[in-house]
CSV table of C-alpha atoms in Angstrom, one decimal:
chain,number,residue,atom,x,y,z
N,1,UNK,CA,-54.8,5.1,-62.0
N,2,UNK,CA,-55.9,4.4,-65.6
N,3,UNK,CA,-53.9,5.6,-68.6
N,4,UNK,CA,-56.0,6.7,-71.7
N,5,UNK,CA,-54.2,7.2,-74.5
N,6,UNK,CA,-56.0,9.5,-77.0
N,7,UNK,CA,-58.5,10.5,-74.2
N,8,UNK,CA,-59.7,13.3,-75.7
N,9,UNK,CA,-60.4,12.0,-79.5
N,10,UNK,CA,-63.7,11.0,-80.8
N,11,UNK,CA,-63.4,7.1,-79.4
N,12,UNK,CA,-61.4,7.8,-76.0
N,13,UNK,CA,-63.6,10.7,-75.3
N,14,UNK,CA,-66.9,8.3,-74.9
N,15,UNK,CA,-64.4,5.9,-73.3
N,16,UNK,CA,-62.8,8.1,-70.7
N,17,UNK,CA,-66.1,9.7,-69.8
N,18,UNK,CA,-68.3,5.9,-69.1
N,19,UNK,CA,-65.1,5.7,-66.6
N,20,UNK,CA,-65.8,8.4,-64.7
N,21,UNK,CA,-69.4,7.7,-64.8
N,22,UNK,CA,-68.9,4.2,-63.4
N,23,UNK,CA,-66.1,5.6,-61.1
N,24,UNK,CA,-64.0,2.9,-62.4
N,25,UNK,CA,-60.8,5.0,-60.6
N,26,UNK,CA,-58.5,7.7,-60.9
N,27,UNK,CA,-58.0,9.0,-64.5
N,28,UNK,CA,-55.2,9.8,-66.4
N,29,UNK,CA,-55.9,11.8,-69.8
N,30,UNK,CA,-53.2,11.2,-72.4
N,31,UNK,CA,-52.4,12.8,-76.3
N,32,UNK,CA,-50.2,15.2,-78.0
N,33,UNK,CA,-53.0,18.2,-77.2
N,34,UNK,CA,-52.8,18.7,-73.5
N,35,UNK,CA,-55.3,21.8,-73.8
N,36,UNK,CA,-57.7,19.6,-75.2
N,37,UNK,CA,-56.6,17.0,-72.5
N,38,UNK,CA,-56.5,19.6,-69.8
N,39,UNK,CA,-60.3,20.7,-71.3
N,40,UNK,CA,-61.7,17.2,-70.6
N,41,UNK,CA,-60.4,16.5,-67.4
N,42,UNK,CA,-61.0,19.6,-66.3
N,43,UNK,CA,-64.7,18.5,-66.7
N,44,UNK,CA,-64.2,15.4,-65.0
N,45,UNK,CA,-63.6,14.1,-61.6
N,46,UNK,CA,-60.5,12.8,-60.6
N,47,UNK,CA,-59.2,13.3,-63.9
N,48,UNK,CA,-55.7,14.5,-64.9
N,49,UNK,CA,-54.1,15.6,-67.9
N,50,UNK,CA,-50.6,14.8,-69.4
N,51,UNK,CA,-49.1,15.7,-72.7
N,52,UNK,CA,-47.8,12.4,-74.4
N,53,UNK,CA,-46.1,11.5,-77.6
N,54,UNK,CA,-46.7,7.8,-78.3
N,55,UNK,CA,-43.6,8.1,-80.4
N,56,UNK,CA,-41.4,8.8,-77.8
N,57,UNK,CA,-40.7,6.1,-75.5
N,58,UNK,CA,-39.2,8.4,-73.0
N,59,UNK,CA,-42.8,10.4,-73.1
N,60,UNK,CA,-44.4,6.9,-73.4
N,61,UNK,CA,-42.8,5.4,-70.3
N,62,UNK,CA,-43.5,8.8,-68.2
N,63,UNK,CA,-47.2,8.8,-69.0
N,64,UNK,CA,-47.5,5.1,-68.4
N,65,UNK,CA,-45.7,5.5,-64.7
N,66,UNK,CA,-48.0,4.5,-62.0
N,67,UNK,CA,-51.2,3.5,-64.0
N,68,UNK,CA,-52.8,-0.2,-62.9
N,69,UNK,CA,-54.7,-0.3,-66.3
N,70,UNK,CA,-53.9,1.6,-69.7
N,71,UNK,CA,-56.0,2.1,-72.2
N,72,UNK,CA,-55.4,3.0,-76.1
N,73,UNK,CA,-57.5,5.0,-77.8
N,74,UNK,CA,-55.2,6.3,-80.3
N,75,UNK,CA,-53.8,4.9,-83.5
N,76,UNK,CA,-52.9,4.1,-86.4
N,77,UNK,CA,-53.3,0.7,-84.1
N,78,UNK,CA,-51.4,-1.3,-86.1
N,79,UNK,CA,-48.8,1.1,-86.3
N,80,UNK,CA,-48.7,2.0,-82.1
N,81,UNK,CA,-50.1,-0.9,-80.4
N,82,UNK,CA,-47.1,-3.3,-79.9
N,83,UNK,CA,-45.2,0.0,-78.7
N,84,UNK,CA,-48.1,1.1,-76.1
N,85,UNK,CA,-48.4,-2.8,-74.6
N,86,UNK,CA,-44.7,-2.9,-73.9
N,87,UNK,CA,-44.5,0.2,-72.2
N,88,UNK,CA,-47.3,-0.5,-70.2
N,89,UNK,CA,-46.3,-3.8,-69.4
N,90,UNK,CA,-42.9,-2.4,-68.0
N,91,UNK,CA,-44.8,-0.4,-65.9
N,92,UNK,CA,-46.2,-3.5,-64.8
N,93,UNK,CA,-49.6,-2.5,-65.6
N,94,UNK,CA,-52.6,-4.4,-67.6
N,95,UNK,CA,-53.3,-3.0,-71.0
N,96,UNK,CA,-56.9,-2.7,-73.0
N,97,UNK,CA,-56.3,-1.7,-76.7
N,98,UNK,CA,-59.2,-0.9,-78.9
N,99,UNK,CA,-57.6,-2.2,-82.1
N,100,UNK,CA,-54.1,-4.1,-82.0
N,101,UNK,CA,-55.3,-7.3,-82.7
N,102,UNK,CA,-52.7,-8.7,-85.1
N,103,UNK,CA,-49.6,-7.8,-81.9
N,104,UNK,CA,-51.5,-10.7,-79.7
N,105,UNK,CA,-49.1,-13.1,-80.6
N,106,UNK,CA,-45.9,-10.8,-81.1
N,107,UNK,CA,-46.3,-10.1,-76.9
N,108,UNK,CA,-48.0,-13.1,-75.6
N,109,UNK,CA,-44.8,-14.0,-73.8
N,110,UNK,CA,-44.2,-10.7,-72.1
N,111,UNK,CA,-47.7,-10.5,-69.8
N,112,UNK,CA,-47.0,-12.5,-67.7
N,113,UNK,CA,-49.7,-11.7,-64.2
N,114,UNK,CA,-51.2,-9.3,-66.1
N,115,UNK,CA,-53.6,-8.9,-68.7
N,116,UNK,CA,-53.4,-7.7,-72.5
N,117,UNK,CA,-56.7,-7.1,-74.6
N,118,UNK,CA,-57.0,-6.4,-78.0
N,119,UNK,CA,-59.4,-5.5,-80.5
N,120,UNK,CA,-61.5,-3.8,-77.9
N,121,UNK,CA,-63.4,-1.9,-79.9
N,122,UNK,CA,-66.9,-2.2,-82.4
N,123,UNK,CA,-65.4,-3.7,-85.2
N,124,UNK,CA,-63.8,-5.8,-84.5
N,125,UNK,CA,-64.8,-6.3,-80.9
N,126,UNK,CA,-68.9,-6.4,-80.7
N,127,UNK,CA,-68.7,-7.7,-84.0
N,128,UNK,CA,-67.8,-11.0,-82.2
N,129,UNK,CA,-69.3,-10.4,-78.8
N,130,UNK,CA,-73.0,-9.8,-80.2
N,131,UNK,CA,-73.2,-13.4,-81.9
N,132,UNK,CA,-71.8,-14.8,-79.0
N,133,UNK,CA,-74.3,-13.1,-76.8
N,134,UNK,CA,-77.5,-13.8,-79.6
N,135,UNK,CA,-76.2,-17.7,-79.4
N,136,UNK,CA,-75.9,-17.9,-75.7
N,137,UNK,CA,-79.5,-15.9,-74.5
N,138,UNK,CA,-81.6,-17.3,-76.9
N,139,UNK,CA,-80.4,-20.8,-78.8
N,140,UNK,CA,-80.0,-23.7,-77.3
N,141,UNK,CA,-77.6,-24.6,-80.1
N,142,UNK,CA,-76.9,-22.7,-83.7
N,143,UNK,CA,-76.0,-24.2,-86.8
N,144,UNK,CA,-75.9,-21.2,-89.3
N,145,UNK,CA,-75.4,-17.9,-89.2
N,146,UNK,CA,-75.6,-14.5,-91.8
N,147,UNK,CA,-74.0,-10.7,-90.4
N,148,UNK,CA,-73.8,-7.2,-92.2
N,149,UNK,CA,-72.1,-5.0,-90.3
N,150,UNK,CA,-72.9,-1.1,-91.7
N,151,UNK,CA,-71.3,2.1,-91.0
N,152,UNK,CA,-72.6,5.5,-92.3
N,153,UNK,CA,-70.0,7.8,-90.9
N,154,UNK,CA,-66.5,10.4,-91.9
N,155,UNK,CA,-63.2,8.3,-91.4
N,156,UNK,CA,-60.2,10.3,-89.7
N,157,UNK,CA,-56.9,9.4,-91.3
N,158,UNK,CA,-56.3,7.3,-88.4
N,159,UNK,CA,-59.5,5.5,-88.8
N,160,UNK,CA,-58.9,5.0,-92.3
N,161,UNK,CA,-55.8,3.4,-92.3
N,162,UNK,CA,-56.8,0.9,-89.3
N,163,UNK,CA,-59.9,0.3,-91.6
N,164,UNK,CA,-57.7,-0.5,-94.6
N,165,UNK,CA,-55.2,-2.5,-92.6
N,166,UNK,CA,-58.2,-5.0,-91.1
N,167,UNK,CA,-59.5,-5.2,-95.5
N,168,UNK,CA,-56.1,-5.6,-96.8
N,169,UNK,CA,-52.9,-6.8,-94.9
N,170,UNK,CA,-54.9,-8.8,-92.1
N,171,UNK,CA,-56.8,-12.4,-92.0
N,172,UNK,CA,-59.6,-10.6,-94.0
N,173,UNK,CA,-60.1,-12.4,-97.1
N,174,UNK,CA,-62.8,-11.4,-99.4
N,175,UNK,CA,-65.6,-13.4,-101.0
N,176,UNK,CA,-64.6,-16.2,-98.4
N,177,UNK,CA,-67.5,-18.1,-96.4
N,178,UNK,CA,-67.9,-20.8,-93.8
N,179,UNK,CA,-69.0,-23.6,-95.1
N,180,UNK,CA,-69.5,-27.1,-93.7
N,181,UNK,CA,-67.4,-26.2,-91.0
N,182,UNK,CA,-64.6,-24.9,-92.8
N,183,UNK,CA,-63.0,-21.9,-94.4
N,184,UNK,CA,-64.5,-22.0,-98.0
N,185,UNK,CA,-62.7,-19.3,-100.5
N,186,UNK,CA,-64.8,-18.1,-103.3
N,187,UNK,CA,-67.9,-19.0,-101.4
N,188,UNK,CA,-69.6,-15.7,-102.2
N,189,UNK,CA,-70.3,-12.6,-104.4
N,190,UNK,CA,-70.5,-8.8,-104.3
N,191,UNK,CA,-73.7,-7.8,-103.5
N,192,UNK,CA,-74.6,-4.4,-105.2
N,193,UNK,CA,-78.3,-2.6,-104.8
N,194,UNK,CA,-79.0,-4.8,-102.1
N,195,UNK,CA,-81.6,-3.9,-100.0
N,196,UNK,CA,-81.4,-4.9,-96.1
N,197,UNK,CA,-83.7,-4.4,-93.3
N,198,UNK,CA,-82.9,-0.9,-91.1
N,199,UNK,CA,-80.4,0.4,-93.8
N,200,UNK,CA,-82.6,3.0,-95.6
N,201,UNK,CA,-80.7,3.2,-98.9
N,202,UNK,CA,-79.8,-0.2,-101.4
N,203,UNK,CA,-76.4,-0.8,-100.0
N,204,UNK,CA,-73.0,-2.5,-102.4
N,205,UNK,CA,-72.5,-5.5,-99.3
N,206,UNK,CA,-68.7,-6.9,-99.4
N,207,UNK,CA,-68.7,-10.7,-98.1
N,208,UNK,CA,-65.4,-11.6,-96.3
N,209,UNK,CA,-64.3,-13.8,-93.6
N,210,UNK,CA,-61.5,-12.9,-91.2
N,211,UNK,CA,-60.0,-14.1,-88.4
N,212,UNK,CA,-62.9,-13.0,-85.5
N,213,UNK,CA,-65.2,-14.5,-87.7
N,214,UNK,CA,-63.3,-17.9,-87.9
N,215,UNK,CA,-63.0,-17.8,-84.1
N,216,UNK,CA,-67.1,-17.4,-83.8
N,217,UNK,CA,-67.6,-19.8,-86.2
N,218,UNK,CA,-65.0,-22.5,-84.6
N,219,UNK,CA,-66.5,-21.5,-80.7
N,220,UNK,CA,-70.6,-22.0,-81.7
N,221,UNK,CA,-69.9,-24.5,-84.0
N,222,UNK,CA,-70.9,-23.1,-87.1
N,223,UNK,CA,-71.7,-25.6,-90.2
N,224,UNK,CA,-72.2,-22.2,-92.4
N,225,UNK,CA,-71.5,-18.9,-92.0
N,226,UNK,CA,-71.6,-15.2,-94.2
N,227,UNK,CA,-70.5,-12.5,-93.2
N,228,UNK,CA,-71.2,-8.9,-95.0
N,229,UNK,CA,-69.4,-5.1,-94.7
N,230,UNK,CA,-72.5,-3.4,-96.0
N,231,UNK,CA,-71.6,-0.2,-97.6
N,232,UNK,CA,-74.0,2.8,-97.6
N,233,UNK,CA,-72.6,5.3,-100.4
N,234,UNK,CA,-71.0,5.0,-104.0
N,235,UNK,CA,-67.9,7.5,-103.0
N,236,UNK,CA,-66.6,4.6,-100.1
N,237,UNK,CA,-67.7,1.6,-102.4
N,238,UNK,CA,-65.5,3.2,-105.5
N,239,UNK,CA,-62.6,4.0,-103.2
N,240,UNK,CA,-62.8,0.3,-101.6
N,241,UNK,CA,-62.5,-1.1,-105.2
N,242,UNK,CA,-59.4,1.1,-106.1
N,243,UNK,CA,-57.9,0.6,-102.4
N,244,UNK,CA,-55.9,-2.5,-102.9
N,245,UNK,CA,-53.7,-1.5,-105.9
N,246,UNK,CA,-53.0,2.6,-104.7
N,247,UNK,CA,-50.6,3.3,-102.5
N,248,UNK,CA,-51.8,3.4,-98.9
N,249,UNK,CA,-51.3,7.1,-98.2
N,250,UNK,CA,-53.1,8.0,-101.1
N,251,UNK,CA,-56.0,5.2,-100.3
N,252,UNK,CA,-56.5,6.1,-96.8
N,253,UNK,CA,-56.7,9.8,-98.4
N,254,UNK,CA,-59.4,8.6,-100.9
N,255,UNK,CA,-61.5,6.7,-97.8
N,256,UNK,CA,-61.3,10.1,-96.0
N,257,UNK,CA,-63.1,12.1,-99.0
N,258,UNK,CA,-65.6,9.2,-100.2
N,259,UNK,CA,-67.2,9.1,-96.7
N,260,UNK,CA,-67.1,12.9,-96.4
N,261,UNK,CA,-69.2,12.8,-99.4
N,262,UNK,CA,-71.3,10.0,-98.8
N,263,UNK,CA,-71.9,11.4,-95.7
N,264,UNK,CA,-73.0,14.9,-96.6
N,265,UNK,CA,-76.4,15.8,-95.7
N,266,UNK,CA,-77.2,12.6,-93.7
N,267,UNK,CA,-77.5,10.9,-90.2
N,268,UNK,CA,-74.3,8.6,-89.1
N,269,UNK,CA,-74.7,5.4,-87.8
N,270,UNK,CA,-73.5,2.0,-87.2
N,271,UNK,CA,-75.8,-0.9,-87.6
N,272,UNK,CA,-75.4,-4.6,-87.3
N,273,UNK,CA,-77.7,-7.0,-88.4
N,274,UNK,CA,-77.2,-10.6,-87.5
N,275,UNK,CA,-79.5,-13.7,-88.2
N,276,UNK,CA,-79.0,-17.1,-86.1
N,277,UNK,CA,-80.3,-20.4,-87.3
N,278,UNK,CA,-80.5,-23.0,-84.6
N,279,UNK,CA,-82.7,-25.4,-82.0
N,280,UNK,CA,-84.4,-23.5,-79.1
N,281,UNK,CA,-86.4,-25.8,-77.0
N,282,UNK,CA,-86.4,-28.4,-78.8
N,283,UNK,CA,-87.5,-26.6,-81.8
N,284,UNK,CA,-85.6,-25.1,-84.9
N,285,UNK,CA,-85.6,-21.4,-84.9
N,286,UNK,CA,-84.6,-18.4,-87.1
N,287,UNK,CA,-84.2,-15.0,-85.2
N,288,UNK,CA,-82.8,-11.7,-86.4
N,289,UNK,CA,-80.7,-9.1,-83.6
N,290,UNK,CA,-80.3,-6.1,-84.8
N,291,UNK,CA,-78.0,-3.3,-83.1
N,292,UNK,CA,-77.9,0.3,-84.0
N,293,UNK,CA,-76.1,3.3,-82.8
N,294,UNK,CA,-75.8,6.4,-83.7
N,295,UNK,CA,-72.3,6.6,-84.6
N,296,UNK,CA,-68.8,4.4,-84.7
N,297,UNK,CA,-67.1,6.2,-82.4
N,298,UNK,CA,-69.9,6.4,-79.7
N,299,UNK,CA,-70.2,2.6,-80.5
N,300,UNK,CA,-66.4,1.7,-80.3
N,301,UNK,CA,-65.9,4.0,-77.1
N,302,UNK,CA,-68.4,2.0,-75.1
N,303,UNK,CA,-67.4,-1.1,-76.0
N,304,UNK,CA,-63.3,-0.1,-75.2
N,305,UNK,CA,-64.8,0.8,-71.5
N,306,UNK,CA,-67.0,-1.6,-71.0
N,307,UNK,CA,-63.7,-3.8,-71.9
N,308,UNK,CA,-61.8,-1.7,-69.5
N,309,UNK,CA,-64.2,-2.5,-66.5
N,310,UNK,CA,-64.3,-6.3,-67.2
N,311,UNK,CA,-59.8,-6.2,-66.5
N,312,UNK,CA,-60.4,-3.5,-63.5
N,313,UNK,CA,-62.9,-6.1,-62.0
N,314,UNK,CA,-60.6,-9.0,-62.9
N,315,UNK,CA,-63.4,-11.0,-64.6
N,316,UNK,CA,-60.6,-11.3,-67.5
N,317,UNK,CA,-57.7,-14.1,-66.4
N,318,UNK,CA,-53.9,-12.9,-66.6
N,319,UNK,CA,-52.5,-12.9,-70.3
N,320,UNK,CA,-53.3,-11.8,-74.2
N,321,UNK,CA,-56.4,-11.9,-75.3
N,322,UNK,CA,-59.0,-10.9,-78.3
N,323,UNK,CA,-62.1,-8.9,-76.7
N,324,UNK,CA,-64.1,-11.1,-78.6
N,325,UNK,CA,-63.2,-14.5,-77.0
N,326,UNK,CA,-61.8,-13.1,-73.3
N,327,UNK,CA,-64.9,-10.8,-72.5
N,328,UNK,CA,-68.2,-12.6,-70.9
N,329,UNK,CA,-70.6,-12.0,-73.9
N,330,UNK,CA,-73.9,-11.6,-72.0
N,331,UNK,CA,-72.3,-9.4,-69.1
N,332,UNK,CA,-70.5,-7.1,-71.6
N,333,UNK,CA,-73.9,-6.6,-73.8
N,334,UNK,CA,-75.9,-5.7,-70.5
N,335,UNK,CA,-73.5,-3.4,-69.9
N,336,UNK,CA,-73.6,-2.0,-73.1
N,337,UNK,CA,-76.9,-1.7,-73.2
N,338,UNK,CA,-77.2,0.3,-69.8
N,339,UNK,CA,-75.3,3.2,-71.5
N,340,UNK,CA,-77.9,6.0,-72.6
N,341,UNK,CA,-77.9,6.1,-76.0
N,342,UNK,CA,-75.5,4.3,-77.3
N,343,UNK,CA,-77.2,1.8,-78.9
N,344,UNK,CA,-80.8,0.0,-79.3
N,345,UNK,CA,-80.6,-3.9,-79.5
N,346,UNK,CA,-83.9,-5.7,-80.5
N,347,UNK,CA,-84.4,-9.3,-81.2
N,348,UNK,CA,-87.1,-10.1,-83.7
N,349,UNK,CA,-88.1,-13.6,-83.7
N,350,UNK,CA,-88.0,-14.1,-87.7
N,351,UNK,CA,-85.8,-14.2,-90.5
N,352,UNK,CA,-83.5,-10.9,-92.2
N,353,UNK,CA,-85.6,-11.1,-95.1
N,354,UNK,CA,-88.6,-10.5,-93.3
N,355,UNK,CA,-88.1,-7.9,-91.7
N,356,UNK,CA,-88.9,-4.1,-92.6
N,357,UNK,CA,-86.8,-1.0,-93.4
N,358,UNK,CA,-87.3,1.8,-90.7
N,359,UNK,CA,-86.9,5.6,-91.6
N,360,UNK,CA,-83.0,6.9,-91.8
N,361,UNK,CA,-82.1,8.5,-88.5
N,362,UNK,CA,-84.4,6.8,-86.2
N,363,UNK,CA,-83.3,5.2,-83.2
C-alpha cells in the first residue's frame, strides 16, 4: 500500500497517477476533500480514498496504518513534514516527501531499516539531480558550472510559503557563489533585463547559493559555481524584493497575486538551463542541458514518483536522505524522461551564450 498525502492536488495528482501507470502497488488517496479524493481514485485502479487531516495525529496515524511507502504531497512542507515522517515511521513504513528538506537532520535517528527522502520534488530535487546526471553522461570530469532555474506559473498559498521558506529562513543565501572551491559571499549581482536562451522575455535573475547547491558543488568537485532563480515577470520580482521585511502572511499573499498577474495571458512553464565546463575525452568541453516542462507541478509530481519508485525498488539504502544525493542521477532522468510530456531535455554541445531563444510555449 502507498499513502499519498495530498493525492488529489496539483503535485500529488501527477504523482499518484505515474503510480498507477507504473503499477507501483496498491494506492491509498489522502487529503481533507475525500470527494475530490474519492473522484481520483475512482478513476484509478486499485486506488482508495480516505479523508485525512494532517493536523490531527489521530487522523494522521489512521491514514498512515498499513501503508509500506508514504508519500507527501501536501504542505506547507516546512510546516507538516517532521509530523508526516514520524507518523509514518511508527507505522513502520518508508517515507518520500517532496519538500521537507530542512527535518533530515531533526529525524535521522528515528529511521532506522527504513528509508526517509526529502526534497523530492523539482526544486529542489532535479535541481540537483540534472547536474549530476549532465556531469556523469557526458564529462569525464567538470570544473565549472552556471544554472538558471525559471518558473512561469500561479503559486497556491502553500506553494508560496514553501517558496519563501527555501529564499528566506533556509541555507539560501543570496548573491553568494562558489568560488575556488568554496562558499564565496558577495560573489555576484542582480541581473535585471537579462536575456537567456529559451526564456522568451528579458528576465530580473537572482544569484544565490543554498545548501543543494553546496552539496553538487562539494560531490563534482566544483572550482566555481553560479547559480541563478531567473524571474519571468515584474509583479513576482517586486514582491521578491519586499518579501524579506513583510510579514510572511502578507508576503506569501503578495507572491500569490504577482504570479497571477504575471501570469495572465501566457504559457506556464518551468525551464532549467544548466552549462558544464569540463574535460571529455581528453579534451576541454563546454555544453549546455537545457530542460523544459510545461508546468511546476507536472514537473515536481514526476520527479516525487519517480522518487517513490526508486524506495519501492529498494535502489535507495535504509535511512534520511536528500533526493538529490540518495537518487541514482542517470536512472532517475531516464525515467523522467520516459513520462509523455513532462519534460524535453536536450543537450547542445556549446556554451549558454550561444545559444538561441525559441518561441514562448513551444515544447
Amino acid at each position: 500500500m502507498i499513502g499519498i498525502l495530498g493525492g488529489y492536488g496539483a503535485v500529488g495528482g501527477h504523482a499518484v497517477r505515474l503510480l498507477a501507470r507504473w503499477g507501483a502497488g496498491a494506492l491509498r488517496i489522502g487529503g481533507r476533500d475525500d470527494v475530490r479524493a474519492k473522484q481520483l481514485a475512482a478513476r484509478l485502479p486499485h486506488a482508495e480514498a480516505v479523508a485525512v487531516d494532517i493536523g490531527d495525529p489521530a487522523s494522521l496515524a489512521t491514514f498512515v496504518r498499513g501503508c509500506h511507502l508514504v508519500v507527501n504531497c501536501a504542505g506547507p512542507a516546512h510546516r507538516i513534514s517532521q509530523q508526516v515522517t514520524f507518523a509514518a515511521l511508527m507505522a513502520g513504513a518508508h517515507l518520500v516527501d517532496a519538500g521537507g528538506g530542512g527535518q533530515l537532520d531533526h529525524v535521522r535517528t528515528a529511521v532506522g531499516e527504513r528509508t526517509a527522502l526529502y526534497d523530492a520534488g523539482a526544486l529542489p530535487g532535479l535541481s540537483g539531480l540534472l547536474p549530476r546526471w549532465f556531469a556523469a553522461e557526458h564529462f569525464d570530469t567538470v570544473h565549472a558550472l552556471t544554472a538558471y532555474t525559471g518558473v512561469l506559473d500561479r503559486f497556491t498559498a502553500t506553494g508560496a510559503d514553501d517558496y519563501l521558506d527555501g529564499v528566506l529562513d533556509g541555507a539560501n543565501e543570496p548573491l553568494a557563489a562558489w568560488r575556488d572551491g568554496a562558499r564565496r559571499s558577495g560573489a555576484l549581482h542582480r541581473l535585471t533585463n537579462h536575456r537567456l536562451p529559451y526564456f522568451v522575455r528579458e528576465v530580473t535573475a537572482f544569484p544565490y547559493l543554498d545548501a543543494e547547491a553546496e552539496r553538487l558543488a562539494h560531490d563534482v568537485s566544483l572550482t566555481h559555481g553560479s547559480w541563478y532563480t531567473a524571474v519571468d515577470g515584474e509583479h513576482l520580482a517586486t514582491a521578491l524584493a519586499e518579501a524579506r521585511t513583510a510579514a510572511r502572511a502578507d508576503a506569501v499573499a503578495a507572491l500569490c497575486r504577482a504570479t497571477a498577474l504575471d501570469t495572465a495571458g501566457r504559457t506556464p512553464y518551468a525551464t532549467l538551463l544548466v552549462q558544464l565546463d569540463g574535460v571529455r575525452a581528453g579534451r576541454p568541453a563546454t555544453r549546455t542541458a537545457v530542460l523544459r516542462a510545461p508546468g511546476i507541478a507536472q514537473l515536481t509530481g514526476a520527479v516525487t514518483a519517480v522518487a517513490a519508485l526508486a524506495v519501492l525498488r529498494g535502489e535507495v539504502p535504509h535511512g534520511t536522505h536528500w533526493a538529490d544525493t540518495a537518487l541514482d542521477p542517470v536512472t532517475a532522468v531516464a525515467r523522467l524522461r520516459d513520462v509523455p510530456g513532462v519534460c524535453d531535455l536536450r543537450v547542445h554541445d556549446t556554451a549558454l551564450h550561444e545559444l538561441t531563444t525559441v518561441e514562448e510555449g513551444a515544447l
